[in-house]
Amino acid sequence: AEGCERLRKFTPFVEPGAGEPGVFWLDARGLTPLWGSLDAWAAQVHTDAVRTAFVASLVVGFSRFGAYALARSRRGILVLTDARAERDGARAVRLDRLALPPTARDSLAKLGVRTVGEFVDLPLEGVGTRFGAEVHTMHRFASGSLAVPLQPDRPAEPEQARVILDHPELHAGAIEAIVA
């Protein structure tokens, strides 16, 4: 919740990564007029994260999985301007950088599958049968067959208090005494 609050300084649409603490999805659409460029926006987000003693990776990309895989494989900021570069870069990411169960990752390595590209090239049906639901979901995510829209975390409504005064009060000091 604290991470989402900090990130909302940069975009109102923040989704914490389910099951992966420290992973957040941010929507940067429409922010260029406010920040000048996505590079400037990304630099501010990254600086804020580092200032709070986090080791941060920030990737501005075209797909959820591509940005995720690249962020998990590097440190710093990467602002992509080409969807093909994102896809090619994500395909080169080693599987040990992703949140896959270690036993599945080890079994995949025995089959010679060590990168996202090699993983995505496996038949979808076989992955689900052989490695289980979690790996099957990651395969669908990586291949693009599972497109999940951003599901931002909504902040709690701030508490409010309302005091109705019977008679108009002309002095601010008296109102402060009632509210306090």
mmCIF file of C-alpha atoms in Angstrom:
data_model
loop_
_atom_site.group_PDB
_atom_site.id
_atom_site.type_symbol
_atom_site.label_atom_id
_atom_site.label_comp_id
_atom_site.label_asym_id
_atom_site.label_seq_id
_atom_site.Cartn_x
_atom_site.Cartn_y
_atom_site.Cartn_z
ATOM 1 C CA ALA A 1 0.000 0.000 0.000
ATOM 2 C CA GLU A 2 2.863 2.380 0.811
ATOM 3 C CA GLY A 3 4.528 1.701 -2.535
ATOM 4 C CA CYS A 4 1.276 2.425 -4.377
ATOM 5 C CA GLU A 5 0.870 5.703 -2.489
ATOM 6 C CA ARG A 6 4.387 6.828 -3.404
ATOM 7 C CA LEU A 7 3.901 5.910 -7.047
ATOM 8 C CA ARG A 8 0.582 7.769 -7.260
ATOM 9 C CA LYS A 9 2.641 10.977 -7.156
ATOM 10 C CA PHE A 10 3.606 10.083 -10.735
ATOM 11 C CA THR A 11 0.422 8.486 -12.118
ATOM 12 C CA PRO A 12 -3.020 7.861 -10.662
ATOM 13 C CA PHE A 13 -3.096 4.332 -12.093
ATOM 14 C CA VAL A 14 -0.872 1.970 -10.087
ATOM 15 C CA GLU A 15 -1.340 -1.789 -9.835
ATOM 16 C CA PRO A 16 0.738 -3.830 -7.389
ATOM 17 C CA GLY A 17 2.019 -7.086 -8.892
ATOM 18 C CA ALA A 18 -0.058 -9.960 -7.520
ATOM 19 C CA GLY A 19 2.181 -12.443 -5.761
ATOM 20 C CA GLU A 20 5.362 -10.466 -6.405
ATOM 21 C CA PRO A 21 6.155 -7.884 -3.747
ATOM 22 C CA GLY A 22 7.949 -4.888 -5.199
ATOM 23 C CA VAL A 23 6.515 -5.279 -8.709
ATOM 24 C CA PHE A 24 4.207 -2.480 -9.805
ATOM 25 C CA TRP A 25 2.491 -1.683 -13.090
ATOM 26 C CA LEU A 26 2.100 2.007 -13.873
ATOM 27 C CA ASP A 27 0.054 3.640 -16.599
ATOM 28 C CA ALA A 28 2.095 6.422 -18.215
ATOM 29 C CA ARG A 29 -0.411 7.254 -20.960
ATOM 30 C CA GLY A 30 -1.143 10.956 -21.221
ATOM 31 C CA LEU A 31 1.652 12.035 -18.864
ATOM 32 C CA THR A 32 4.027 13.454 -21.479
ATOM 33 C CA PRO A 33 2.486 16.974 -21.357
ATOM 34 C CA LEU A 34 3.053 17.048 -17.582
ATOM 35 C CA TRP A 35 6.614 15.725 -17.586
ATOM 36 C CA GLY A 36 7.908 16.750 -21.002
ATOM 37 C CA SER A 37 8.802 13.202 -22.047
ATOM 38 C CA LEU A 38 8.521 9.624 -20.879
ATOM 39 C CA ASP A 39 12.270 9.701 -20.239
ATOM 40 C CA ALA A 40 11.840 12.604 -17.797
ATOM 41 C CA TRP A 41 8.866 10.897 -16.126
ATOM 42 C CA ALA A 42 10.771 7.612 -15.774
ATOM 43 C CA ALA A 43 13.804 9.424 -14.337
ATOM 44 C CA GLN A 44 11.647 11.053 -11.641
ATOM 45 C CA VAL A 45 9.933 7.767 -10.716
ATOM 46 C CA HIS A 46 13.289 5.982 -10.545
ATOM 47 C CA THR A 47 14.930 8.762 -8.523
ATOM 48 C CA ASP A 48 12.081 8.680 -6.000
ATOM 49 C CA ALA A 49 12.371 4.895 -5.635
ATOM 50 C CA VAL A 50 16.140 5.046 -5.154
ATOM 51 C CA ARG A 51 15.775 7.921 -2.687
ATOM 52 C CA THR A 52 13.652 5.640 -0.496
ATOM 53 C CA ALA A 53 16.447 3.038 -0.437
ATOM 54 C CA PHE A 54 14.958 0.698 -3.032
ATOM 55 C CA VAL A 55 16.986 -0.938 -5.762
ATOM 56 C CA ALA A 56 14.821 -0.115 -8.736
ATOM 57 C CA SER A 57 14.342 -1.148 -12.329
ATOM 58 C CA LEU A 58 11.933 0.811 -14.442
ATOM 59 C CA VAL A 59 10.975 -0.118 -17.988
ATOM 60 C CA VAL A 60 8.595 1.933 -20.098
ATOM 61 C CA GLY A 61 7.396 -0.384 -22.811
ATOM 62 C CA PHE A 62 4.593 -1.615 -24.994
ATOM 63 C CA SER A 63 3.446 -4.832 -23.302
ATOM 64 C CA ARG A 64 3.037 -5.905 -19.715
ATOM 65 C CA PHE A 65 5.181 -8.990 -20.103
ATOM 66 C CA GLY A 66 7.917 -7.328 -22.145
ATOM 67 C CA ALA A 67 8.326 -4.542 -19.606
ATOM 68 C CA TYR A 68 8.159 -7.043 -16.725
ATOM 69 C CA ALA A 69 10.785 -9.391 -18.165
ATOM 70 C CA LEU A 70 13.177 -6.580 -19.031
ATOM 71 C CA ALA A 71 12.746 -4.947 -15.611
ATOM 72 C CA ARG A 72 13.466 -8.281 -13.894
ATOM 73 C CA SER A 73 16.669 -8.686 -15.916
ATOM 74 C CA ARG A 74 18.325 -5.318 -15.350
ATOM 75 C CA ARG A 75 18.711 -2.310 -13.075
ATOM 76 C CA GLY A 76 18.077 1.307 -13.904
ATOM 77 C CA ILE A 77 15.811 2.896 -16.477
ATOM 78 C CA LEU A 78 14.920 1.703 -19.952
ATOM 79 C CA VAL A 79 12.468 3.651 -22.116
ATOM 80 C CA LEU A 80 11.670 1.688 -25.246
ATOM 81 C CA THR A 81 10.575 3.364 -28.462
ATOM 82 C CA ASP A 82 10.101 0.232 -30.541
ATOM 83 C CA ALA A 83 7.803 -2.725 -29.777
ATOM 84 C CA ARG A 84 10.062 -5.103 -31.705
ATOM 85 C CA ALA A 85 13.078 -4.127 -29.566
ATOM 86 C CA GLU A 86 10.998 -4.857 -26.470
ATOM 87 C CA ARG A 87 9.922 -8.272 -27.779
ATOM 88 C CA ASP A 88 13.461 -9.211 -28.844
ATOM 89 C CA GLY A 89 14.907 -8.042 -25.542
ATOM 90 C CA ALA A 90 12.294 -9.952 -23.533
ATOM 91 C CA ARG A 91 12.948 -13.143 -25.525
ATOM 92 C CA ALA A 92 16.620 -12.972 -24.495
ATOM 93 C CA VAL A 93 15.839 -12.753 -20.748
ATOM 94 C CA ARG A 94 16.930 -15.809 -18.775
ATOM 95 C CA LEU A 95 14.119 -17.780 -17.116
ATOM 96 C CA ASP A 96 15.816 -17.579 -13.738
ATOM 97 C CA ARG A 97 14.950 -13.858 -13.729
ATOM 98 C CA LEU A 98 11.198 -14.601 -13.739
ATOM 99 C CA ALA A 99 8.957 -15.697 -10.901
ATOM 100 C CA LEU A 100 8.750 -19.340 -11.923
ATOM 101 C CA PRO A 101 8.748 -22.212 -9.431
ATOM 102 C CA PRO A 102 12.353 -23.449 -9.072
ATOM 103 C CA THR A 103 11.422 -27.068 -9.820
ATOM 104 C CA ALA A 104 9.748 -26.059 -13.092
ATOM 105 C CA ARG A 105 12.670 -23.809 -14.012
ATOM 106 C CA ASP A 106 15.120 -26.676 -13.337
ATOM 107 C CA SER A 107 13.032 -29.092 -15.420
ATOM 108 C CA LEU A 108 12.900 -26.580 -18.267
ATOM 109 C CA ALA A 109 16.683 -26.161 -18.067
ATOM 110 C CA LYS A 110 17.119 -29.944 -18.414
ATOM 111 C CA LEU A 111 15.155 -29.626 -21.668
ATOM 112 C CA GLY A 112 17.524 -26.865 -22.822
ATOM 113 C CA VAL A 113 14.949 -24.120 -22.226
ATOM 114 C CA ARG A 114 16.797 -21.271 -20.505
ATOM 115 C CA THR A 115 15.405 -18.068 -22.053
ATOM 116 C CA VAL A 116 11.972 -16.515 -22.422
ATOM 117 C CA GLY A 117 12.190 -17.003 -26.183
ATOM 118 C CA GLU A 118 12.824 -20.739 -25.831
ATOM 119 C CA PHE A 119 10.027 -20.931 -23.250
ATOM 120 C CA VAL A 120 7.523 -19.107 -25.471
ATOM 121 C CA ASP A 121 8.377 -21.389 -28.392
ATOM 122 C CA LEU A 122 7.119 -24.418 -26.428
ATOM 123 C CA PRO A 123 3.593 -25.594 -27.309
ATOM 124 C CA LEU A 124 1.031 -23.994 -24.993
ATOM 125 C CA GLU A 125 -0.896 -27.205 -24.277
ATOM 126 C CA GLY A 126 2.213 -29.166 -23.364
ATOM 127 C CA VAL A 127 3.393 -26.543 -20.885
ATOM 128 C CA GLY A 128 0.111 -26.671 -18.961
ATOM 129 C CA THR A 129 0.055 -30.456 -18.866
ATOM 130 C CA ARG A 130 3.674 -30.946 -17.934
ATOM 131 C CA PHE A 131 4.428 -28.010 -15.607
ATOM 132 C CA GLY A 132 1.136 -27.033 -13.994
ATOM 133 C CA ALA A 133 -1.164 -24.034 -13.854
ATOM 134 C CA GLU A 134 1.345 -21.444 -12.593
ATOM 135 C CA VAL A 135 3.868 -22.114 -15.370
ATOM 136 C CA HIS A 136 1.029 -22.352 -17.906
ATOM 137 C CA THR A 137 -0.179 -18.882 -16.871
ATOM 138 C CA MET A 138 3.362 -17.463 -17.176
ATOM 139 C CA HIS A 139 3.669 -19.049 -20.628
ATOM 140 C CA ARG A 140 0.378 -17.474 -21.740
ATOM 141 C CA PHE A 141 1.531 -14.125 -20.297
ATOM 142 C CA ALA A 142 4.907 -14.354 -22.064
ATOM 143 C CA SER A 143 3.435 -15.440 -25.405
ATOM 144 C CA GLY A 144 0.851 -12.669 -25.415
ATOM 145 C CA SER A 145 -2.148 -15.018 -25.346
ATOM 146 C CA LEU A 146 -3.044 -13.735 -21.869
ATOM 147 C CA ALA A 147 -3.680 -10.008 -22.093
ATOM 148 C CA VAL A 148 -4.588 -8.574 -18.719
ATOM 149 C CA PRO A 149 -5.638 -4.924 -18.630
ATOM 150 C CA LEU A 150 -4.251 -2.690 -15.916
ATOM 151 C CA GLN A 151 -6.185 -3.142 -12.684
ATOM 152 C CA PRO A 152 -5.181 -0.137 -10.587
ATOM 153 C CA ASP A 153 -5.359 -0.229 -6.840
ATOM 154 C CA ARG A 154 -7.902 2.335 -5.694
ATOM 155 C CA PRO A 155 -6.897 4.397 -2.671
ATOM 156 C CA ALA A 156 -9.220 4.434 0.306
ATOM 157 C CA GLU A 157 -11.461 7.453 0.516
ATOM 158 C CA PRO A 158 -10.110 9.892 3.107
ATOM 159 C CA GLU A 159 -12.125 10.154 6.271
ATOM 160 C CA GLN A 160 -14.210 13.253 6.544
ATOM 161 C CA ALA A 161 -15.936 15.013 9.393
ATOM 162 C CA ARG A 162 -18.797 17.406 9.043
ATOM 163 C CA VAL A 163 -19.882 19.887 11.705
ATOM 164 C CA ILE A 164 -23.093 21.811 11.261
ATOM 165 C CA LEU A 165 -23.139 25.059 13.193
ATOM 166 C CA ASP A 166 -26.513 26.329 14.400
ATOM 167 C CA HIS A 167 -25.593 29.968 14.104
ATOM 168 C CA PRO A 168 -23.096 31.635 11.781
ATOM 169 C CA GLU A 169 -19.702 32.094 13.414
ATOM 170 C CA LEU A 170 -17.718 35.175 12.540
ATOM 171 C CA HIS A 171 -14.432 34.366 14.280
ATOM 172 C CA ALA A 172 -12.145 31.624 12.935
ATOM 173 C CA GLY A 173 -10.781 30.898 16.432
ATOM 174 C CA ALA A 174 -14.152 29.684 17.631
ATOM 175 C CA ILE A 175 -14.485 27.310 14.659
ATOM 176 C CA GLU A 176 -11.007 25.884 15.326
ATOM 177 C CA ALA A 177 -12.019 25.169 18.945
ATOM 178 C CA ILE A 178 -15.120 23.245 17.800
ATOM 179 C CA VAL A 179 -13.247 21.117 15.234
ATOM 180 C CA ALA A 180 -10.314 20.336 17.531
#
